[in-house]
Short mmCIF file of C-alpha atoms in Angstrom, two decimals:
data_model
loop_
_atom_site.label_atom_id
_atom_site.label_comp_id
_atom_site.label_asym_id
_atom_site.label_seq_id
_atom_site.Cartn_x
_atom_site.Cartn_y
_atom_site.Cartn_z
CA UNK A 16 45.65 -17.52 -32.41
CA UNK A 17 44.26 -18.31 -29.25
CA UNK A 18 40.73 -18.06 -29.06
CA UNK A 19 38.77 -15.13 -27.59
CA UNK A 20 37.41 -15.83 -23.96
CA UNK A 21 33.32 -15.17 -22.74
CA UNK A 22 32.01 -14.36 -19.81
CA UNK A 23 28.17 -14.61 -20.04
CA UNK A 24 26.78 -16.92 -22.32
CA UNK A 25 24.71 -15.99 -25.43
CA UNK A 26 21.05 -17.58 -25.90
CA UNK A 27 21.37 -19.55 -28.95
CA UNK A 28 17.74 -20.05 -30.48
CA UNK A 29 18.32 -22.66 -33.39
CA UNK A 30 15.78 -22.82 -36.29
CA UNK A 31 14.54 -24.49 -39.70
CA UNK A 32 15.36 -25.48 -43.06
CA UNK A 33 18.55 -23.69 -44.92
CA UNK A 34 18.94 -21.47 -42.08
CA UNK A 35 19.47 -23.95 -39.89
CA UNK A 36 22.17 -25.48 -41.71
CA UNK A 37 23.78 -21.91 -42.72
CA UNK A 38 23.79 -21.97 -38.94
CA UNK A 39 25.57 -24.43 -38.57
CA UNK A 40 28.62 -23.94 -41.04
CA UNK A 41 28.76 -20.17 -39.53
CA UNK A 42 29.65 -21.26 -36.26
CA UNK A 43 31.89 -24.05 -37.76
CA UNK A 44 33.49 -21.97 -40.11
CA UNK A 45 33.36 -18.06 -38.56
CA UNK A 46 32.90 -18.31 -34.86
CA UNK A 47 33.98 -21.42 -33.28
CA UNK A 48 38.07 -21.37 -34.68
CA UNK A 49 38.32 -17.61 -33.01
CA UNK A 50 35.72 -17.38 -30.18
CA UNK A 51 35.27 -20.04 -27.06
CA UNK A 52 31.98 -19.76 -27.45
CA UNK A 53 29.57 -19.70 -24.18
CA UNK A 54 25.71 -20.46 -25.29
CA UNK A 55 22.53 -21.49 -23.56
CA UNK A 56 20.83 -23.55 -26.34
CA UNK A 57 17.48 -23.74 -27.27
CA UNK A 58 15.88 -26.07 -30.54
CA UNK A 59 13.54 -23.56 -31.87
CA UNK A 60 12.92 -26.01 -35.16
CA UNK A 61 9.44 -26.59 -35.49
CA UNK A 62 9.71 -31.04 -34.85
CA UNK A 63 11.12 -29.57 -31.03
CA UNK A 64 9.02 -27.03 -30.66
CA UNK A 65 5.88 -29.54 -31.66
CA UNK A 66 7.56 -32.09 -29.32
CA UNK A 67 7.29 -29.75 -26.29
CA UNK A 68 3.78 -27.90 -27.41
CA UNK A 69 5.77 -25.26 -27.95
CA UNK A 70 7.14 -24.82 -24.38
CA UNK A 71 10.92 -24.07 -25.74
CA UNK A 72 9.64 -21.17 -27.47
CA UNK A 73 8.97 -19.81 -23.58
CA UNK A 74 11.77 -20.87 -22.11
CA UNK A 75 14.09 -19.11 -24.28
CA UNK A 76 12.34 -15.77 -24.34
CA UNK A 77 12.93 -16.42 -20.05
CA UNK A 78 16.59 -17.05 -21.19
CA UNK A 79 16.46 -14.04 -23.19
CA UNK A 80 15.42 -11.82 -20.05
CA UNK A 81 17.74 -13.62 -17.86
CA UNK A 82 21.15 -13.51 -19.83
CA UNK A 83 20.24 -9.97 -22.15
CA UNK A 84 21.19 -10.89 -25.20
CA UNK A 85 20.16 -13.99 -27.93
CA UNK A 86 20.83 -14.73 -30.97
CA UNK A 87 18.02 -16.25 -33.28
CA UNK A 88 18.39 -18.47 -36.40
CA UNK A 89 15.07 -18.07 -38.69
CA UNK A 90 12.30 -20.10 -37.81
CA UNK A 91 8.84 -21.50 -39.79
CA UNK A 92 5.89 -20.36 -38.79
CA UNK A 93 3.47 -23.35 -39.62
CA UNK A 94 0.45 -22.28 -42.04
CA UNK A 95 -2.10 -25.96 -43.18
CA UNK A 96 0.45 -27.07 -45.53
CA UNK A 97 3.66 -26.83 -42.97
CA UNK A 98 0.64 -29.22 -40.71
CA UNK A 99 0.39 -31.45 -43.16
CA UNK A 100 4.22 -31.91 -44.44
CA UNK A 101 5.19 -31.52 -40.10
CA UNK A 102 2.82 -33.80 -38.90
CA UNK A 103 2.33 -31.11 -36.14
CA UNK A 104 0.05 -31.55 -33.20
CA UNK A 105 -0.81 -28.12 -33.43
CA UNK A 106 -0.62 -25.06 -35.87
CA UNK A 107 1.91 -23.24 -33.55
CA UNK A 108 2.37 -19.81 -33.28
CA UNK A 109 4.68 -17.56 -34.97
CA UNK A 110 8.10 -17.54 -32.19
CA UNK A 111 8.82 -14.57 -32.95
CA UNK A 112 5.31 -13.09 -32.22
CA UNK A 113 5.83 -15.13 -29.01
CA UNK A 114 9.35 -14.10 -27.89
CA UNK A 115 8.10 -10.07 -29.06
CA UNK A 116 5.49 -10.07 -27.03
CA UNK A 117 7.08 -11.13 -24.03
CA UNK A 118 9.73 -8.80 -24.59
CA UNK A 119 7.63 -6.31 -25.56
CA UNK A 120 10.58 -4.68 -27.58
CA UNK A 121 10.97 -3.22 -30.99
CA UNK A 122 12.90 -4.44 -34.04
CA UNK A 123 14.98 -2.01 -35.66
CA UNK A 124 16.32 -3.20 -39.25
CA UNK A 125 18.81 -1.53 -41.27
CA UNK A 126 20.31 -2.58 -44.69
CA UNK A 127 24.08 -3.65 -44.99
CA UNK A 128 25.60 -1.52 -47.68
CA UNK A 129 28.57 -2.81 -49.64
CA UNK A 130 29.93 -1.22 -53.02
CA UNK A 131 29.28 -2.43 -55.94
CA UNK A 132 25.37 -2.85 -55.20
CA UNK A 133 23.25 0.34 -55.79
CA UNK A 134 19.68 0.94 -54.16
CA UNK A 135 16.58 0.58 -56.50
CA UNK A 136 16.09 3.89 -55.49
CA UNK A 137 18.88 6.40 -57.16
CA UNK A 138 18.19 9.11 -54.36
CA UNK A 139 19.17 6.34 -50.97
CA UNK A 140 22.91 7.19 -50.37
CA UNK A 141 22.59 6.38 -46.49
CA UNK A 142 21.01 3.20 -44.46
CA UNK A 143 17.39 3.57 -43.94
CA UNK A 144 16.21 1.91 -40.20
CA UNK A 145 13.18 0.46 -39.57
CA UNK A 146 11.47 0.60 -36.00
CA UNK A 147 8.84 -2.08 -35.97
CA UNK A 148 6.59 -1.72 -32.78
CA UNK A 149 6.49 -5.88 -32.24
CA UNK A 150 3.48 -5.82 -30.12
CA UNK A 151 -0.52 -6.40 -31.37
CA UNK A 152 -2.45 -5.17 -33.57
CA UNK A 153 -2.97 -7.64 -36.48
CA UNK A 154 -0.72 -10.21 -34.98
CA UNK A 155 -2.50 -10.50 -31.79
CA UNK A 156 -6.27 -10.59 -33.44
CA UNK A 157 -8.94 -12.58 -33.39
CA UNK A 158 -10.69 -13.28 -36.02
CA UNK A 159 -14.89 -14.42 -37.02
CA UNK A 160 -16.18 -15.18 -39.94
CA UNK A 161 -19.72 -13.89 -39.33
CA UNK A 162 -23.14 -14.95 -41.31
CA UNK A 163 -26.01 -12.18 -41.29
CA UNK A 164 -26.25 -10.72 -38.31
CA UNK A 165 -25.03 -7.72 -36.27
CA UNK A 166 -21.37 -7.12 -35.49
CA UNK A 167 -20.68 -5.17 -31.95
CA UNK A 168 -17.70 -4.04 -30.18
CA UNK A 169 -18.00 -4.63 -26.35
CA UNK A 170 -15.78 -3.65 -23.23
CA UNK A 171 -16.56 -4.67 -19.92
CA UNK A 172 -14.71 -2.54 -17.50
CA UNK A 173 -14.19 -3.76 -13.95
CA UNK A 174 -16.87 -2.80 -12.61
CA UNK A 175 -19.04 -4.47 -14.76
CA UNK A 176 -20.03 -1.77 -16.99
CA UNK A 177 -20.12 -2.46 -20.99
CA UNK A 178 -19.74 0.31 -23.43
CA UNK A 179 -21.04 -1.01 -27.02
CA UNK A 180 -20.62 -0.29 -30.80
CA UNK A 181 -21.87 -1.09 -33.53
CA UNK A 182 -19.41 -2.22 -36.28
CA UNK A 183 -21.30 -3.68 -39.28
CA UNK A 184 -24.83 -4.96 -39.62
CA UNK A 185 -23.83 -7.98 -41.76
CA UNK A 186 -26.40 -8.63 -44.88
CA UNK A 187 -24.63 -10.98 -46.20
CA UNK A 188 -21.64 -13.60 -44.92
CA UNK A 189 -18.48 -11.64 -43.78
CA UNK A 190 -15.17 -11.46 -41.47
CA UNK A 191 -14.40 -9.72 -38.26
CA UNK A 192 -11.16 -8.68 -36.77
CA UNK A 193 -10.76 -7.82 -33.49
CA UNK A 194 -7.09 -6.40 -33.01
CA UNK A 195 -5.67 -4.62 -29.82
CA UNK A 196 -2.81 -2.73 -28.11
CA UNK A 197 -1.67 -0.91 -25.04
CA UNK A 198 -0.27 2.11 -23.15
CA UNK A 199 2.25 0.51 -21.88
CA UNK A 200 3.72 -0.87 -24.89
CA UNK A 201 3.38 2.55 -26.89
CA UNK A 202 5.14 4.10 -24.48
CA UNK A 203 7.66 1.34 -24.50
CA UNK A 204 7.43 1.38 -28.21
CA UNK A 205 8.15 5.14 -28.47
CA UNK A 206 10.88 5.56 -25.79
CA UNK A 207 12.69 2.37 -27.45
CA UNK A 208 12.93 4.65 -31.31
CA UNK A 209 13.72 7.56 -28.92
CA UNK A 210 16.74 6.31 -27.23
CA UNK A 211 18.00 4.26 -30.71
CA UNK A 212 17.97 7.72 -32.36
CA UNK A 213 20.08 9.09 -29.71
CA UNK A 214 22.50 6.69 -29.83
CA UNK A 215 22.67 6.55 -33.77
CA UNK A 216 22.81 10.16 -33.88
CA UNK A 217 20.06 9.58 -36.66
CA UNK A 218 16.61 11.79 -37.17
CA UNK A 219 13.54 9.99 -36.60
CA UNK A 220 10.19 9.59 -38.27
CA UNK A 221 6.93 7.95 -37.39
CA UNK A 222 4.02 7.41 -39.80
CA UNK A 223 0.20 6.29 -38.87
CA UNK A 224 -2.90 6.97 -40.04
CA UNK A 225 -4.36 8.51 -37.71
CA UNK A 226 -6.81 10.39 -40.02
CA UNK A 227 -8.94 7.76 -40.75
CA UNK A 228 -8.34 5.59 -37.38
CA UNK A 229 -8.75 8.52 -35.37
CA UNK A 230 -8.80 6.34 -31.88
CA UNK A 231 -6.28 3.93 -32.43
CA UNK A 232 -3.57 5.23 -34.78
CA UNK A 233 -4.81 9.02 -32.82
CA UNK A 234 -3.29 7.30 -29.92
CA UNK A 235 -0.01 6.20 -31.07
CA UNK A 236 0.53 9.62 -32.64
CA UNK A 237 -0.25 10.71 -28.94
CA UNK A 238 1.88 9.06 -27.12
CA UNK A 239 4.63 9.70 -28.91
CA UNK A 240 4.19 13.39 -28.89
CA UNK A 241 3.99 13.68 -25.08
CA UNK A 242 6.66 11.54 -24.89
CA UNK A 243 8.92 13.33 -26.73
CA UNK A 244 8.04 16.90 -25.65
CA UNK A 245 8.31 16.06 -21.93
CA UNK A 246 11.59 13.67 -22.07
CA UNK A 247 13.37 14.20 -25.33
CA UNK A 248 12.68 17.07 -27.19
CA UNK A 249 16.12 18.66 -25.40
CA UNK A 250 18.19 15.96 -25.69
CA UNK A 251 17.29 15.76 -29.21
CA UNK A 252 17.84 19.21 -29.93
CA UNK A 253 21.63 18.97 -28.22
CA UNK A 254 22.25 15.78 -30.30
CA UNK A 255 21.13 18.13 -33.86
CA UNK A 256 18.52 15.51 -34.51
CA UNK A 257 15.16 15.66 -35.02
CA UNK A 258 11.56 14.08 -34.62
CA UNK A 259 8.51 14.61 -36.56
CA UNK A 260 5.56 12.73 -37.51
CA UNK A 261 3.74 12.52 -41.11
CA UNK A 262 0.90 9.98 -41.89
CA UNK A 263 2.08 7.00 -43.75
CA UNK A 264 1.04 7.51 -47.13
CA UNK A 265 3.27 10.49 -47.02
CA UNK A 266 6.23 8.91 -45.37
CA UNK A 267 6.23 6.84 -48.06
CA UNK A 268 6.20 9.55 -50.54
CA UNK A 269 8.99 11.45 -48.58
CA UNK A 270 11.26 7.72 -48.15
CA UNK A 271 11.32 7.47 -52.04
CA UNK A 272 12.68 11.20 -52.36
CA UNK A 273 14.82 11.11 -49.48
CA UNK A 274 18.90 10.32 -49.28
CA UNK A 275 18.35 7.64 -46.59
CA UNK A 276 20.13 8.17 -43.16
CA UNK A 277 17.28 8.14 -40.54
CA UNK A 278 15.06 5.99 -38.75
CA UNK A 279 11.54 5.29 -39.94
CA UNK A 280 9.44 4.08 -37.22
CA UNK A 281 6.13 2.12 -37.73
CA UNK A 282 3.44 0.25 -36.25
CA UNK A 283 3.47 -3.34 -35.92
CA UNK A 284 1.76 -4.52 -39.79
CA UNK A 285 3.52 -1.20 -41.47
CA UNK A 286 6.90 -2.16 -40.03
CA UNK A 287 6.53 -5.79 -41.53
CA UNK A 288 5.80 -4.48 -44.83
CA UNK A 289 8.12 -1.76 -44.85
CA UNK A 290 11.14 -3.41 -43.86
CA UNK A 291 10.98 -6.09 -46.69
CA UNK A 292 10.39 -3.20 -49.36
CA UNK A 293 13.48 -0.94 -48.00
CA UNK A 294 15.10 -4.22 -47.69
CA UNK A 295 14.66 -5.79 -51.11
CA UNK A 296 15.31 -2.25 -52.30
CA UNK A 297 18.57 -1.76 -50.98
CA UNK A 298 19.62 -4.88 -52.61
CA UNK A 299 18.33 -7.86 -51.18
CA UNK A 300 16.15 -9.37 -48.03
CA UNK A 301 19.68 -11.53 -47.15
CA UNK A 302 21.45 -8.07 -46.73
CA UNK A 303 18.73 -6.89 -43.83
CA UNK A 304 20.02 -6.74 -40.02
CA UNK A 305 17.29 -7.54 -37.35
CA UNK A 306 17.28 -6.70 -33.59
CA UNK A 307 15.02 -6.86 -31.14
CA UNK A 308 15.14 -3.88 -28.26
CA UNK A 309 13.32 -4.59 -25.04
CA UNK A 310 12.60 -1.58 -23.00
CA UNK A 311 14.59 -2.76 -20.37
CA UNK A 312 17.88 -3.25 -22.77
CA UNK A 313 17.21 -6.82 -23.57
CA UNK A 314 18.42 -7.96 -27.07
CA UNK A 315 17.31 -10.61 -29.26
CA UNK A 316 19.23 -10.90 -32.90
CA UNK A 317 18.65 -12.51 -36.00
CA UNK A 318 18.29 -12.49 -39.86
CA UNK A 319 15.53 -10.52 -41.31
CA UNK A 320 14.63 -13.27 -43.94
CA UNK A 321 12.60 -16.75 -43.40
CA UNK A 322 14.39 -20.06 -43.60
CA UNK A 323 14.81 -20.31 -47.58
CA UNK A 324 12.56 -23.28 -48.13
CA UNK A 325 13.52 -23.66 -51.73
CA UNK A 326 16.87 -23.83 -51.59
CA UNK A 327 16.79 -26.13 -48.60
CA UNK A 328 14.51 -28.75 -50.75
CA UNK A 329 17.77 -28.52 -53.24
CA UNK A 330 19.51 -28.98 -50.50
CA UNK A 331 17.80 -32.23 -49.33
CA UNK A 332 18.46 -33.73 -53.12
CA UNK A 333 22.43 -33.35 -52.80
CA UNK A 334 22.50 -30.04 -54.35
CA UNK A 335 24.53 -27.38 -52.37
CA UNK A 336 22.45 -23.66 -53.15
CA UNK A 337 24.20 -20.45 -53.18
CA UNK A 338 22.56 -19.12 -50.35
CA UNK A 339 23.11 -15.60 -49.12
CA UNK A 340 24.57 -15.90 -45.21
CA UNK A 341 25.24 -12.51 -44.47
CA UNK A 342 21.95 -11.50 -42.44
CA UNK A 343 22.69 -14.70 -40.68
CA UNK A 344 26.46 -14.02 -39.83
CA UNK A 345 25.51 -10.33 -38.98
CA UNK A 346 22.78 -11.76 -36.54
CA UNK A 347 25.91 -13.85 -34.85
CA UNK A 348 28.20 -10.96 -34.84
CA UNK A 349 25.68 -8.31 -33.54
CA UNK A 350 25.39 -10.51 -30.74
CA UNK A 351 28.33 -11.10 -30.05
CA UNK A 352 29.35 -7.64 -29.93
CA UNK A 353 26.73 -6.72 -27.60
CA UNK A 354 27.33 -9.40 -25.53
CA UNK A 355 31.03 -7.83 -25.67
CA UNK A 356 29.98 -4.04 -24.34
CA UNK A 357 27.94 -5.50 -21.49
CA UNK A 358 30.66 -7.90 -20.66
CA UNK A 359 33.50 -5.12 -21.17
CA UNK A 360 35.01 -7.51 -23.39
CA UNK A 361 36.78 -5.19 -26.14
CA UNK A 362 38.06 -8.44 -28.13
CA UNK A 363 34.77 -9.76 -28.45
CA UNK A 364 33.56 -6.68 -29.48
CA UNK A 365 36.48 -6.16 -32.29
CA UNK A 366 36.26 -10.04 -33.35
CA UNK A 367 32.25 -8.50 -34.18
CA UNK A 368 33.30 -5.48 -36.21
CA UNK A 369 36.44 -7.71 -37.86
CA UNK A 370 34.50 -10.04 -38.94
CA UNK A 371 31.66 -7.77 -40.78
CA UNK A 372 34.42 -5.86 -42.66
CA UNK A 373 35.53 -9.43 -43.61
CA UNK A 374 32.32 -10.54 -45.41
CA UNK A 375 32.10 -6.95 -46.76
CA UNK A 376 35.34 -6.97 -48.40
CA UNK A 377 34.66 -10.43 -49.35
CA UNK A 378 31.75 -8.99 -51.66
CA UNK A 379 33.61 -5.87 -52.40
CA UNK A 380 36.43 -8.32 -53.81
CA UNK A 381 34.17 -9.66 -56.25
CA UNK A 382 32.92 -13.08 -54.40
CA UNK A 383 29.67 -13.56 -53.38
CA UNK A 384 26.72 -15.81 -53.71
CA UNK A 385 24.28 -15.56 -56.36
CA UNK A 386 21.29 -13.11 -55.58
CA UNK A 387 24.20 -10.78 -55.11
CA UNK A 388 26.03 -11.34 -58.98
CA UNK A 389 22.74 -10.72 -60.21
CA UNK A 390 22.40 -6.83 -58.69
CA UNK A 391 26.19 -6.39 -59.11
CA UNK A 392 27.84 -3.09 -61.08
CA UNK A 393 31.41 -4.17 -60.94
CA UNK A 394 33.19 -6.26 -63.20
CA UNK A 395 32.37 -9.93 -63.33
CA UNK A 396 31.96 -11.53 -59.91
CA UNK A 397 33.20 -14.86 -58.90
CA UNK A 398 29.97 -16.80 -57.64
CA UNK A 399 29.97 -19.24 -55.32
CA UNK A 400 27.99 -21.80 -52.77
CA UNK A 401 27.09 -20.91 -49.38
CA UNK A 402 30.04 -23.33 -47.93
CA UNK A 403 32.33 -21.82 -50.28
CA UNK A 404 31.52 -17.96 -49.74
CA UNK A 405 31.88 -18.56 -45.86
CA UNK A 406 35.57 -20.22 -46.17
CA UNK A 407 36.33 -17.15 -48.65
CA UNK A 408 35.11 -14.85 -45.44
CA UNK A 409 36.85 -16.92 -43.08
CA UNK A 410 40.25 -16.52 -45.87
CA UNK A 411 40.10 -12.99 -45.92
CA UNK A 412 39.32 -12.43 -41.70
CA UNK A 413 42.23 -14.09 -41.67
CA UNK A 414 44.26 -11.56 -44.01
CA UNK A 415 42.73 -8.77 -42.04
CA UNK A 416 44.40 -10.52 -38.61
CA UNK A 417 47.71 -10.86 -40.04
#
């Protein structure tokens, strides 16, 4: 078949360990026999991004911007250990803090639901979507580890005058956090989960705490509500949606008992948290799509999991692990269909949706790797390597074509 044309390149962010070489057997395998594929590559793997001080981290959040839409393989963020066994000039940031906050978007994360594999939960019949504001709080903090002493919070405004408080009058040895956000990316934050439940057709839901942080969380819960009563609250109503908010101890309560279908919107730490519990269970971290929403309609996709550090170590001593792909090959093929509606290319955009329904009925058809045979209800599945589950994809996208 002759291979499907592209007019604007994707931004191809490379990464570490097994993800980077699932990465490369899903292009070799998936994409590159079907697609002419157009990319702007950057080496996000940490020995490039320690060989640059980081710089390529930058430059393709700037590609990002420039061409709308990426696609991400999973990257290490170092901790003293990944120093040590790196040799890294520098305990690097986390990219994905870096390429969030210069987006300033929000990551919406959804489950991929195949029969066969039932949610922990008995009640989930329908996807449950994460909104993860990606922008300060905890990840932007800075941190003291105090002796005794008296802790205050200070702002200096622009003129020059401070406004103080006191936060702890230390008797002993402690730890400070000082953790931030802004209007701006609230706002951002809230008409991002808007617009996503709009175009899903899904209710939404956001969860703080604003009862005990009556300032900061009180401000989230504020924003939101203006927002939505001044822009949204009719176009909701038209679309048969709604919005409501519930602290988060209660959303929690409400998730368990709930059927699933709707988005769940959080703040930055919640978000992190959440999304690996609804994840894990729905099945399993590997089976969690990831996108990144800027407010201007940027896009930046990738897997919702790290870069499997055990299995690449077997990996390194000849062994070949049955790691799940799918997060990674949805990551690929949300891109590339997205890339495909901007571009107006409707084969791109079918190749996408083809080749999801391919690894779906793979799985459905009994093959799959082996964090999947171990949550399966059917009969007795066929499990395989990584290699091997991606040529049984490729096998049966090609049945699907005929």
């Amino acid at each position: 078949m002759e291979k499907i044309k592209m007019t604007t390149p994707l931004v191809e962010m490379d990464g570490d360990e097994m993800t980077r070489i699932l990465w490369k057997m899903i292009k070799d395998e998936l994409i590159l026999p079907f697609v002419d594929l157009k990319t702007e590559y950057y080496d996000l793997g940490l020995p490039n991004r320690d060989a640059t001080a980081d710089k390529v981290t930058m430059d393709a959040a700037l590609a990002n911007k420039k061409y709308g839409v990426s696609v991400k393989c999973a990257t290490i963020t170092p901790n003293a250990q990944r120093m040590s066994e790196y040799n890294l000039h520098e305990m690097w940031k986390s990219p994905n803090g870096t390429i969030r906050a210069i987006l300033d978007g929000t990551v919406f994360r959804a489950p991929i639901l195949v029969d066969g594999i039932s949610p922990v939960v008995k009640t989930w019949k329908k996807p449950i979507t994460i909104a993860r504001h990606a922008y300060g709080d905890v990840y932007k903090a800075t941190e003291l580890r105090t002796g005794e002493g008296k802790a205050e919070l200070v702002f200096t405004d622009r003129d020059g005058n401070e406004t103080r408080k006191t936060i702890y009058d230390f008797e002993c040895p402690g730890v400070l956090t000082g953790q931030y956000n802004k209007d701006s990316s609230i706002s951002s934050f809230a008409r991002a989960c808007f617009n996503f439940a709009l175009d899903t057709k899904q209710d939404l839901w956001f969860s703080a705490k604003d009862t005990i942080a009556k300032v900061y969380d009180g401000t989230f819960k504020q924003i939101f509500a203006e927002i939505y009563e001044n822009e949204y609250r009719a176009r909701f109503e038209e679309a048969g949606i709604t919005y409501f908010y519930t602290l988060i101890d209660d959303a929690v309560a409400r998730v368990i008992r709930s059927e699933g279908g709707f988005i769940w919107a959080c703040k930055n730490y919640d978000g992190d948290v959440m999304s690996d519990m609804i994840s894990t269970a729905f099945g399993s971290l590997a089976m969690m799509t990831s996108v990144l929403v800027s407010p201007d309609g940027k896009f930046e996709y990738e897997a919702a999991h790290g870069t499997v550090t055990r299995h690449y170590y077997r990996y390194l001593e000849g062994e070949k692990p049955s790691t799940n792909p799918m997060a990674t090959i949805f990551a690929w093929t949300g891109a590339l269909r997205k890339r495909g509606e901007l571009d107006g290319s409707s084969a791109l955009c079918r190749f996408a949706s083809r080749m999801e329904a391919a690894c779906i009925a793979t799985i459905e058809g009994g093959t799959m790797t082996k964090d999947l045979a171990l949550l399966w209800r059917g009969q007795t599945p066929t499990v395989v390597n990584s290699e091997e589950f991606l040529r049984a994809v490729r096998a049966t996208f090609e049945t699907l074509e005929q």
